[in-house]
Amino acid sequence: MKKLYIETVGCQMNVLDSEMVVASLRREGYELTAELTAADTILFNTCSVREQAENKTYSALGRLRKFKRENPGKIVGVMGCMAQKDQRLVFERAPFVDLVVGPGQLQRIPDLLREIESGGGPQMAVSLGRREGSADEIRRSHETFDPLRDPAMRPTPFQAFLRIQIGCDKFCTYCVVPMTRGPEQGRPPAEIIAEARTLADQGCVEITLLGQTVNSYRHRSEGRTTRLSDLLGSLHEIDGLRRIKFVTNYPKDMTRDLLEAVRDLPKVSPYLHVPAQSGSNRILERMKRGYTVEDYREMMARIRELVPDAAVTSDFIVGFCGETDAEFALTYDLVAECRFKNSFIFKYSERTGTKAAELMPDDVPYDVKQWRNNELLQLQNRIAEELNQEFLARTVEVLVEGPSDWQKRQGAAGPVLQLTGRTPCDRIVVFDGTERQIGQFLPVAIYEVSAHTLFGAVVTHEVGPELLSIG
Ligand code: 5AD
Ligand code: SF4
């Protein structure tokens, strides 16, 4: 049996892509190993969103140079967004790489590996650039493959990602995704629902719908348009599924019908990740985000009106081209005002091929970016902790995911384990329990909180539903 080692960085799309690739290779007789040196085939699933992610991958590849010289029969492959973005450059920077495959061509990996094994030399499969063919050809070259899923390949068998949309057409000026993942395409609803049914039949209780701008999802066929809200309605009917989440949202498309679906469908988590990116209108315009801070505030008001208990999270980029102290202060004010459950904060990283790289100098010094990052993070952490305080002495419903990070570091364990799980609002809860409880929904009473974690104890006596807060 051939052994496969795969390392995944980046977003949830990449996690799902790795699951698909592993599933396809297992059908070819491969077996997964956690030991790089024991593997016959080594794959890196890569990210291009920031330079740091790419540098890490190239360093990891650099460390393999000697290993590959001593083990020439082993195959080293680079897949994902960096493969699509850098293409032949990967072979130039790491000449011992055998395989470069973009995220739209992953279905070809088994064939390409066979070709390499039979002496065909290095192989590359990438999708078409945004101007390298007809609209239809470009779209098809980015289509993801959709083989049978393999529950054994997921972090847990009872949770799964489900892609409903491929690519992105928003073209924010800082972002490589429209190039690496191609044009936005909504998958046909029937396909999505069939996949969700299969997942539920396999014992999956939670699905997370994935799309770069998931709430912009539209599918037109036979004169009918299906929106995300319609899709949620259909998925809600599937027996066995108990939680449905969706990420990532685009502020402009956070429409009333969608928020009403979140409000009215109990299986849909009241958890909304809606990146704002900046609190300054001039910066938002330079980012070409397509909305103003006033639009974002209106959207927040709509969320608070229709789903008052929703946990809202956001992304911010600090130090974007030309961002002044006063403009950063506007971002700071927006975070203070919106009181997000969490924000992911990034220092602007110039990406070749984007409009920002072409037209705007990356002129905010690194230490200014770092300072802004720290300031915003401190504020966000303070807010997160304050929001979590509201959970003290409340009981939340937790889907138990498995041993906590602390427990995993302990190695061998007794009958009682420290477990971790999530509330419907995506809050992480840590508590003591037993292995048998993994995969179950349990009521947990919270007695301590930090900015990112709730600590509690499983409630063993009967709790009426009125005692369960939405979490
Ligand atoms: N530099 C820094 N952060 C970026 N993001 C996307 N592109 C860049 C970039 N060039 C951030 C955005 C996005 C998140 C996934 O990554 O905040 O929402
Ligand atoms: Fe990138 Fe903007 Fe598309 Fe998000 S919406 S993937 S930031 S281009």
PDB file of N, CA and C and ligand atoms in Angstrom, residues 168 170-172 174-175 177-178 212-213 289, ligand 2:
ATOM      1  N   CYS A 168     -14.866  33.632  -6.959  1.00  0.00           N
ATOM      2  CA  CYS A 168     -15.329  34.938  -6.489  1.00  0.00           C
ATOM      3  C   CYS A 168     -15.236  35.951  -7.625  1.00  0.00           C
ATOM      4  N   LYS A 170     -15.892  39.361  -6.887  1.00  0.00           N
ATOM      5  CA  LYS A 170     -15.943  40.687  -6.272  1.00  0.00           C
ATOM      6  C   LYS A 170     -14.687  41.512  -6.592  1.00  0.00           C
ATOM      7  N   PHE A 171     -13.581  40.867  -6.810  1.00  0.00           N
ATOM      8  CA  PHE A 171     -12.334  41.565  -7.171  1.00  0.00           C
ATOM      9  C   PHE A 171     -11.959  42.688  -6.217  1.00  0.00           C
ATOM     10  N   CYS A 172     -12.000  42.432  -4.926  1.00  0.00           N
ATOM     11  CA  CYS A 172     -11.451  43.395  -3.974  1.00  0.00           C
ATOM     12  C   CYS A 172      -9.985  43.606  -4.381  1.00  0.00           C
ATOM     13  N   TYR A 174      -7.158  43.994  -3.062  1.00  0.00           N
ATOM     14  CA  TYR A 174      -6.026  43.377  -2.369  1.00  0.00           C
ATOM     15  C   TYR A 174      -5.977  41.866  -2.540  1.00  0.00           C
ATOM     16  N   CYS A 175      -7.002  41.268  -3.149  1.00  0.00           N
ATOM     17  CA  CYS A 175      -7.241  39.823  -2.982  1.00  0.00           C
ATOM     18  C   CYS A 175      -6.900  38.975  -4.206  1.00  0.00           C
ATOM     19  N   VAL A 177      -7.923  35.780  -4.549  1.00  0.00           N
ATOM     20  CA  VAL A 177      -8.870  34.673  -4.716  1.00  0.00           C
ATOM     21  C   VAL A 177      -9.590  34.652  -6.078  1.00  0.00           C
ATOM     22  N   PRO A 178     -10.026  35.803  -6.600  1.00  0.00           N
ATOM     23  CA  PRO A 178     -10.679  35.750  -7.913  1.00  0.00           C
ATOM     24  C   PRO A 178      -9.764  35.188  -9.007  1.00  0.00           C
ATOM     25  N   GLN A 212     -16.910  31.692  -0.994  1.00  0.00           N
ATOM     26  CA  GLN A 212     -16.096  32.880  -0.715  1.00  0.00           C
ATOM     27  C   GLN A 212     -17.005  34.050  -0.335  1.00  0.00           C
ATOM     28  N   THR A 213     -18.148  34.140  -1.007  1.00  0.00           N
ATOM     29  CA  THR A 213     -19.182  35.112  -0.634  1.00  0.00           C
ATOM     30  C   THR A 213     -20.476  34.295  -0.639  1.00  0.00           C
ATOM     31  N   ARG A 289     -14.533  47.497  -2.139  1.00  0.00           N
ATOM     32  CA  ARG A 289     -15.387  46.548  -1.439  1.00  0.00           C
ATOM     33  C   ARG A 289     -16.856  46.663  -1.845  1.00  0.00           C
TER      34      ARG A 289
HETATM   35 FE1  SF4 B   2     -11.314  38.169  -1.931  1.00  0.00          FE
HETATM   36 FE2  SF4 B   2     -13.118  40.178  -1.842  1.00  0.00          FE
HETATM   37 FE3  SF4 B   2     -13.741  37.837  -3.035  1.00  0.00          FE
HETATM   38 FE4  SF4 B   2     -13.503  37.931  -0.372  1.00  0.00          FE
HETATM   39  S1  SF4 B   2     -15.027  39.050  -1.625  1.00  0.00           S
HETATM   40  S2  SF4 B   2     -12.624  36.338  -1.749  1.00  0.00           S
HETATM   41  S3  SF4 B   2     -11.852  39.416  -0.109  1.00  0.00           S
HETATM   42  S4  SF4 B   2     -12.168  39.290  -3.710  1.00  0.00           S
END
